[in-house]
mmCIF file of C-alpha atoms and ligand atoms in Angstrom:
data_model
loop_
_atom_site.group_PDB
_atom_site.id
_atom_site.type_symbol
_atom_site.label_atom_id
_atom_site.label_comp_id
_atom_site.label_asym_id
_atom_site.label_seq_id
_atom_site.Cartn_x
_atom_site.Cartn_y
_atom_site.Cartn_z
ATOM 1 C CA UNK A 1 0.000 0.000 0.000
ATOM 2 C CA UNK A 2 1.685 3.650 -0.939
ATOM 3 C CA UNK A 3 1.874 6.469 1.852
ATOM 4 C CA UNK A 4 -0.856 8.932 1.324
ATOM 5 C CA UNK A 5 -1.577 11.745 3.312
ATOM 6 C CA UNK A 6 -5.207 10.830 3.963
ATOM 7 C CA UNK A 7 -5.959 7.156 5.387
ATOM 8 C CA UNK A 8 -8.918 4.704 6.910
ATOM 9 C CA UNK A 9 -7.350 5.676 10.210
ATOM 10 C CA UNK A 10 -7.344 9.389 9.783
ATOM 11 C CA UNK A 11 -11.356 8.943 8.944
ATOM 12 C CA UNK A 12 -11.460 6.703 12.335
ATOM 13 C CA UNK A 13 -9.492 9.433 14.294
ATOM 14 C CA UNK A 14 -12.480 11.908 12.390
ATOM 15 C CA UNK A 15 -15.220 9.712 13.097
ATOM 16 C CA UNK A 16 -15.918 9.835 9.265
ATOM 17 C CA UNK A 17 -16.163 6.109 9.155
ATOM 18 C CA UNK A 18 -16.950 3.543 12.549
ATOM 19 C CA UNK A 19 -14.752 1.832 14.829
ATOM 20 C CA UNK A 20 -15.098 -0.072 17.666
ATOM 21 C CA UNK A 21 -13.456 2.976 20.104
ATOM 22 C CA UNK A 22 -11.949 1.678 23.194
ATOM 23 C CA UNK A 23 -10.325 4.779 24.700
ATOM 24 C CA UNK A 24 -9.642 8.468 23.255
ATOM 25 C CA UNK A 25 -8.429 11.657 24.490
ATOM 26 C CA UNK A 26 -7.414 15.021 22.950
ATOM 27 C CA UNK A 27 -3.968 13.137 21.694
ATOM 28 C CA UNK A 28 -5.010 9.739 20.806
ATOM 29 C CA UNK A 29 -7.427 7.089 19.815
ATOM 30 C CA UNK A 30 -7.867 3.205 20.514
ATOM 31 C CA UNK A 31 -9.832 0.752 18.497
ATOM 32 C CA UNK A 32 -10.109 -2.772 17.917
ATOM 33 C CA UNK A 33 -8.528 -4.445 15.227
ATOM 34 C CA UNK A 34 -11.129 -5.697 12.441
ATOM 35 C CA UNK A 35 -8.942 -8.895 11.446
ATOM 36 C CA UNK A 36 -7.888 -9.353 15.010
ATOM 37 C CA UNK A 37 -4.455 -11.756 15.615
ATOM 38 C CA UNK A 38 -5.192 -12.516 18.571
ATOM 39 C CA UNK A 39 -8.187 -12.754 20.924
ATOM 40 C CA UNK A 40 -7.227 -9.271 22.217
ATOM 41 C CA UNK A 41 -5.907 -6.923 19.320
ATOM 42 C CA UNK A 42 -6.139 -3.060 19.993
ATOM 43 C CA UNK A 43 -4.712 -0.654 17.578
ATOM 44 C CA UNK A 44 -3.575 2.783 19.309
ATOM 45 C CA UNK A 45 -3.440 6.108 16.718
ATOM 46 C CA UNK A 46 -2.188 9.397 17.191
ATOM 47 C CA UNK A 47 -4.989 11.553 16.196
ATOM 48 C CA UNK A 48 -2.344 13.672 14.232
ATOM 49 C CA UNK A 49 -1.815 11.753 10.882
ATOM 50 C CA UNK A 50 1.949 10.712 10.877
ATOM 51 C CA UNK A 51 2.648 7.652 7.997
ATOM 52 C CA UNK A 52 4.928 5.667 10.557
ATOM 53 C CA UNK A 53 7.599 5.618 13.051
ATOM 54 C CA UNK A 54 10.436 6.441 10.602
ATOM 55 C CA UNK A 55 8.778 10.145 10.145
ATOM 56 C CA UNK A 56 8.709 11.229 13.600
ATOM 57 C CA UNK A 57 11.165 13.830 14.579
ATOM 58 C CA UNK A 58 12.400 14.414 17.871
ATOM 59 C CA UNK A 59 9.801 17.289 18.352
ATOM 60 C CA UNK A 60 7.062 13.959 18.520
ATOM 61 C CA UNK A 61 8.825 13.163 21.681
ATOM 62 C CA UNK A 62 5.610 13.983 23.958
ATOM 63 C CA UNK A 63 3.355 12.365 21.678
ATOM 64 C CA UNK A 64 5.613 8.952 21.507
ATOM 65 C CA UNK A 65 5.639 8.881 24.936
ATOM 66 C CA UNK A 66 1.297 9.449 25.364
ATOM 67 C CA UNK A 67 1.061 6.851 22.914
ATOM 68 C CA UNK A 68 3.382 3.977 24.766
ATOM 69 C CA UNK A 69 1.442 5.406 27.989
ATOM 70 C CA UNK A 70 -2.324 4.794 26.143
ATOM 71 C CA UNK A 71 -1.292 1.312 25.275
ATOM 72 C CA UNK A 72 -0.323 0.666 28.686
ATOM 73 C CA UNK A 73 -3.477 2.054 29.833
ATOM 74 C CA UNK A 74 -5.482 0.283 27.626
ATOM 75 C CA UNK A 75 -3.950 -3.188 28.369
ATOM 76 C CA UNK A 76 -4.510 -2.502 31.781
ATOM 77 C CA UNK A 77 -8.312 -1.157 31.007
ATOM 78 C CA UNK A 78 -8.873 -4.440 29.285
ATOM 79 C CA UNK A 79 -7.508 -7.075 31.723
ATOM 80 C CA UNK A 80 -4.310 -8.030 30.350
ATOM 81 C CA UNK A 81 -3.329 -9.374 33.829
ATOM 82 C CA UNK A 82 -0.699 -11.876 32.250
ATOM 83 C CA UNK A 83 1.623 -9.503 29.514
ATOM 84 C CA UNK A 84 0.871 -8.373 26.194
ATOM 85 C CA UNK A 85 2.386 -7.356 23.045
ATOM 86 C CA UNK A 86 2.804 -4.078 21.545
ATOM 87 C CA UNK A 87 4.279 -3.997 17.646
ATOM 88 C CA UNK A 88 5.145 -1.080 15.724
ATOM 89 C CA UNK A 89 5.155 -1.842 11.763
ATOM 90 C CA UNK A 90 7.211 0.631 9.735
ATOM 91 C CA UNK A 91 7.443 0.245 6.294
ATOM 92 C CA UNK A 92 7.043 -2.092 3.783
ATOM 93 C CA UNK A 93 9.394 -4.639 5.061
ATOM 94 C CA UNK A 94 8.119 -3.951 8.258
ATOM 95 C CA UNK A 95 4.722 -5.569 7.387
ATOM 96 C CA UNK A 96 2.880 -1.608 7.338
ATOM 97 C CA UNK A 97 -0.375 -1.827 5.131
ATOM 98 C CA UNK A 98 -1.794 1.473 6.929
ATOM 99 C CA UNK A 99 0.412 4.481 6.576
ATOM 100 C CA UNK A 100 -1.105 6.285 9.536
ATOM 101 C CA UNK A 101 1.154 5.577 12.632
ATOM 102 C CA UNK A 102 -0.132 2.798 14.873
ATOM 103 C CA UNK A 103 0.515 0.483 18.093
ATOM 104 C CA UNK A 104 -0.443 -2.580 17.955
ATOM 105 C CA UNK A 105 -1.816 -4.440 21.665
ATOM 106 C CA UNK A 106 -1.500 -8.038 21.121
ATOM 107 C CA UNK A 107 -2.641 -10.263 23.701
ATOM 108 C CA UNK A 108 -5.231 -13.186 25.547
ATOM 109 C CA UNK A 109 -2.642 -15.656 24.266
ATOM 110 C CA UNK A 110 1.077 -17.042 24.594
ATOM 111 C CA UNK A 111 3.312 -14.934 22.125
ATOM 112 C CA UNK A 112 5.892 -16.376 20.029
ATOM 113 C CA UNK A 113 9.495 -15.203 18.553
ATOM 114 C CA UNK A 114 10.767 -14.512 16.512
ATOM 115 C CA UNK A 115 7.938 -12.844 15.438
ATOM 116 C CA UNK A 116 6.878 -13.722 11.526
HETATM 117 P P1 AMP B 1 -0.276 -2.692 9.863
HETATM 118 O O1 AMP B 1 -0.125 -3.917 9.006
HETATM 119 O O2 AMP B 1 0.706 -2.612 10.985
HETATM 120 O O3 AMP B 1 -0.289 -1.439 9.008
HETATM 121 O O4 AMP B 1 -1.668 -2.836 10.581
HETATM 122 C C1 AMP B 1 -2.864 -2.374 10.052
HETATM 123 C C2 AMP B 1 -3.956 -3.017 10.846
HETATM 124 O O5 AMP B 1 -5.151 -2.276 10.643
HETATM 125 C C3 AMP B 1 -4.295 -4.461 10.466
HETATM 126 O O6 AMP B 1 -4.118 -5.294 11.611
HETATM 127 C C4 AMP B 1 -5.734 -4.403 10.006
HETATM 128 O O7 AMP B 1 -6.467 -5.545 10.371
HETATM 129 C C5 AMP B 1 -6.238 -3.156 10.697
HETATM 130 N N1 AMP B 1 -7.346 -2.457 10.079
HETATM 131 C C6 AMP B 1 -7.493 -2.114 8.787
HETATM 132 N N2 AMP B 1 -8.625 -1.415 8.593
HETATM 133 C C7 AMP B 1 -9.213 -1.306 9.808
HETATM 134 C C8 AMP B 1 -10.421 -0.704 10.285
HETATM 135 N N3 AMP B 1 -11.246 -0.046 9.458
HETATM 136 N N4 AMP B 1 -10.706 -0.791 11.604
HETATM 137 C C9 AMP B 1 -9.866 -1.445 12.447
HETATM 138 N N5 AMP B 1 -8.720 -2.026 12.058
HETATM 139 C C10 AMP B 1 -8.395 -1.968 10.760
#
């Protein structure tokens, strides 16, 4: 998928389109996956459209850090007594297919690794 400026995940962060919203605040928004890898899968957006991880400058500092703090929160929100994963795809050799900046929260299951 190319990099565009405009994606599914800006119009979820918009509430142009629906998602199944599991925490937001002024900064950020978390949803659950639609094709979810595991029986808890909970993506985590800024609400400021940045493609991926290899864009942000050190001036995203604050934001990084809010985002790494929502996942934790959410985890926690949900249950995830027991660990959890969070994944970062950047790029196409990363595995991206959404070029708006995202955390993944893996977890309800035993992880593996190397990861695929
Ligand atoms: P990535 O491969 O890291 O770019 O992850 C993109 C993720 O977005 C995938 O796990 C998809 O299942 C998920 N996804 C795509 N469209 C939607 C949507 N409309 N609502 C929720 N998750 C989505």
């Amino acid at each position: 998928m190319s990099e565009t400026t405009d994606t599914i995940f800006g119009k979820i962060a918009r509430k142009e389109i629906p998602a199944d919203i599991v925490y937001e605040d002024n900064l950020a928004i978390a949803f659950k996956d639609v094709n979810p890898q595991a029986p808890v899968h909970i993506l985590v957006i800024p609400k400021q459209p940045i493609a991926k991880l290899a864009d942000v400058e050190s001036q995203d500092h604050a934001l990084l850090g809010h985002l790494l703090l929502t996942a934790k929160r959410v985890a926690d929100q949900v249950g995830l007594t027991n660990g959890y994963r969070i994944v970062i795809n950047n790029g196409p050799e990363g595995g991206q297919t959404v070029y708006h900046l995202h955390l993944h929260i893996l977890g309800g299951r035993q992880m593996g690794w190397p990861p695929g």
